[in-house]
Tab-separated table of C-alpha atoms in Angstrom:
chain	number	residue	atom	x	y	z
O	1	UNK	CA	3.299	9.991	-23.827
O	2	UNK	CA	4.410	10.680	-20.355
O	3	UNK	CA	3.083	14.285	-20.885
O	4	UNK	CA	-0.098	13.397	-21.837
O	5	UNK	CA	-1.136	11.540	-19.209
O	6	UNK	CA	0.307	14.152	-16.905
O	7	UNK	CA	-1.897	16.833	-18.071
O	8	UNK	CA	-4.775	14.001	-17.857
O	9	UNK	CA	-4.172	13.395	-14.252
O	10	UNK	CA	-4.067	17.065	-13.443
O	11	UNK	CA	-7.463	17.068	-15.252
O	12	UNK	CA	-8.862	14.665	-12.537
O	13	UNK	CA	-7.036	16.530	-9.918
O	14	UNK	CA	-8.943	19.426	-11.217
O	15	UNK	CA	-12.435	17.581	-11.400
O	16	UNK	CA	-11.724	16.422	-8.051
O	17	UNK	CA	-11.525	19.904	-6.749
O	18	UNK	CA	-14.716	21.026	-8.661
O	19	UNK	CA	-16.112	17.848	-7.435
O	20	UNK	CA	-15.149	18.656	-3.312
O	21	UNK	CA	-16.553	22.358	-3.859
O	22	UNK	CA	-19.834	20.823	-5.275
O	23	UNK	CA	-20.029	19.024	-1.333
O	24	UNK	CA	-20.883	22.189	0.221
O	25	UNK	CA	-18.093	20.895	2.842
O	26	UNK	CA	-15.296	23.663	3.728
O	27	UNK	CA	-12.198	24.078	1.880
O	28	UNK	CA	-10.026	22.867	4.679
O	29	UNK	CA	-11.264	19.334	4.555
O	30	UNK	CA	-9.851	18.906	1.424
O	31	UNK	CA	-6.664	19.909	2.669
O	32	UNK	CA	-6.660	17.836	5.786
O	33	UNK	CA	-8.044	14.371	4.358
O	34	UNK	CA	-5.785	14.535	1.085
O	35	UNK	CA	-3.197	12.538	2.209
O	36	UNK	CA	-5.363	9.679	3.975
O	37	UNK	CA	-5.205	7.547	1.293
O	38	UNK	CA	-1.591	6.860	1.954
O	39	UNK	CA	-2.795	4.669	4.773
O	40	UNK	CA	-2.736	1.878	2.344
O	41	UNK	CA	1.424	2.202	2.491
O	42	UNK	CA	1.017	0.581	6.505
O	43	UNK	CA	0.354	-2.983	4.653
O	44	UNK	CA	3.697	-2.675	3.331
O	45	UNK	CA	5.168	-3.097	7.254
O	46	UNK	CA	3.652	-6.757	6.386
O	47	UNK	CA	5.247	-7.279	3.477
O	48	UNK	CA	4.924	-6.071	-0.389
O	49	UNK	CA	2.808	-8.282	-1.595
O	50	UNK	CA	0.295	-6.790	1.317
O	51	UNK	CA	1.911	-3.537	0.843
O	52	UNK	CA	0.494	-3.602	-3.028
O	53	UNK	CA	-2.695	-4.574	-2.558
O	54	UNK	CA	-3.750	-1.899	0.326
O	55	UNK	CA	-1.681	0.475	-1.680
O	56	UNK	CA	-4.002	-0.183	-4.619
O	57	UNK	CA	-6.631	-0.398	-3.221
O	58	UNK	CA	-6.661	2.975	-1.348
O	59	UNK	CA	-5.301	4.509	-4.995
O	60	UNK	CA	-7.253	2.852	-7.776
O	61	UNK	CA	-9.461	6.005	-9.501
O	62	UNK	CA	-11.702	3.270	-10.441
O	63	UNK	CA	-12.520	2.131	-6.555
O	64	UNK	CA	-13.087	6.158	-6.189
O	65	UNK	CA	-15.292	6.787	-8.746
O	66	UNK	CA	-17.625	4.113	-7.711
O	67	UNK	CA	-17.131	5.277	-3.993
O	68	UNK	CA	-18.463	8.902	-5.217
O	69	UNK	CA	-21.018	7.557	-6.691
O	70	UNK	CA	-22.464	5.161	-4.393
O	71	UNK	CA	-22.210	8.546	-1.623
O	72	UNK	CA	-24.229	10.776	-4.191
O	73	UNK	CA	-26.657	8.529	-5.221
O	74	UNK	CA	-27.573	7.467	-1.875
O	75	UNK	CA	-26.998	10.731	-0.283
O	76	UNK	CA	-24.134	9.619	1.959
O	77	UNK	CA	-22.187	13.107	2.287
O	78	UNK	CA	-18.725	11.746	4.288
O	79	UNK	CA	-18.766	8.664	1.334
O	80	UNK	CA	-18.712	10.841	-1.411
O	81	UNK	CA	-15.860	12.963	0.132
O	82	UNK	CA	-14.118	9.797	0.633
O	83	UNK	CA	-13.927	8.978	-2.861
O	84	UNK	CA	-13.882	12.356	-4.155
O	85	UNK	CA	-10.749	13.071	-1.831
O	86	UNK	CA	-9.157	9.158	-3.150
O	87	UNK	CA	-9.474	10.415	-6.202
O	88	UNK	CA	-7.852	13.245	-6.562
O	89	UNK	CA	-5.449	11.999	-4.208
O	90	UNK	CA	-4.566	9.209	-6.530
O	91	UNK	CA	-4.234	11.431	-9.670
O	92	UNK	CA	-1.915	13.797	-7.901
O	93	UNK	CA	0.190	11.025	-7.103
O	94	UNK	CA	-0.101	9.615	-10.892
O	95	UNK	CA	1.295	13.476	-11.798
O	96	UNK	CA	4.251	12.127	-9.294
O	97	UNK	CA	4.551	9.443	-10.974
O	98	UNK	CA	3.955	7.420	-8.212
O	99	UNK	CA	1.786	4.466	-10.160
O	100	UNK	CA	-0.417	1.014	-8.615
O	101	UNK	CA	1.988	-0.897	-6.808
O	102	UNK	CA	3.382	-4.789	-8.388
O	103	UNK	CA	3.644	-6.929	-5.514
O	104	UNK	CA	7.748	-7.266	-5.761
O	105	UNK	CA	8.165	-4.075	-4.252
O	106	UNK	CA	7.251	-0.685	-3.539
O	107	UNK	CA	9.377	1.357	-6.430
O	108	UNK	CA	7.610	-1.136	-9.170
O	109	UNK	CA	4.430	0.610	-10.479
O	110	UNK	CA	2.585	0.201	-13.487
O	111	UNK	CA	4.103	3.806	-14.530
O	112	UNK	CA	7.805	2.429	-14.210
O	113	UNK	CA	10.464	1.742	-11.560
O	114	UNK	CA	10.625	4.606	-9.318
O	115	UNK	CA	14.191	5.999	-8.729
């Protein structure tokens, strides 16, 4: 099972890079802004149950999708990168196996304990 959803978040890693070259925006962009979503770790110099929901929220593919479509549909250029960038960002780290965040600590994710 872990394989399978391995190759299905290197699907949406895919799709996210089909998506970004659909934005007309240059390659670089992609590579620069990829790792913004791990902003959300900062709430975790708060505490973990903080740390878990900023973490989530800057890594749910759910949140992204919806971000994407809310900038394409209302022709908002830098939104749609935004979610098109959280969302790929979030699959690669669901390849990782780096999962949403439980609010007893950081290594607890809905994939498993992290070692």
């Amino acid at each position: 099972m872990k394989i399978l959803l391995q190759l299905e978040m290197i699907a949406v890693v895919v799709l996210s890079v089909w998506l970004f070259s659909m934005t007309g925006f240059v390659w670089w962009w992609f590579l620069v802004l990829f790792l913004v979503p791990d902003i959300g770790m900062v709430g975790y110099v708060v505490g973990p149950r903080v740390g878990a929901l900023t973490y989530n929220l800057t890594h749910h593919m759910g949140l992204a999708t919806l971000i994407i479509i809310i900038g394409a549909t209302q022709a908002l250029p830098l939104v749609e990168l935004a979610g098109i960038i959280m969302l790929g960002h979030s699959a690669f780290d669901r390849v990782l196996g780096y999962g949403l965040k439980y609010s007893d600590s950081f290594k607890h994710t809905h994939l498993g304990w992290l070692k």
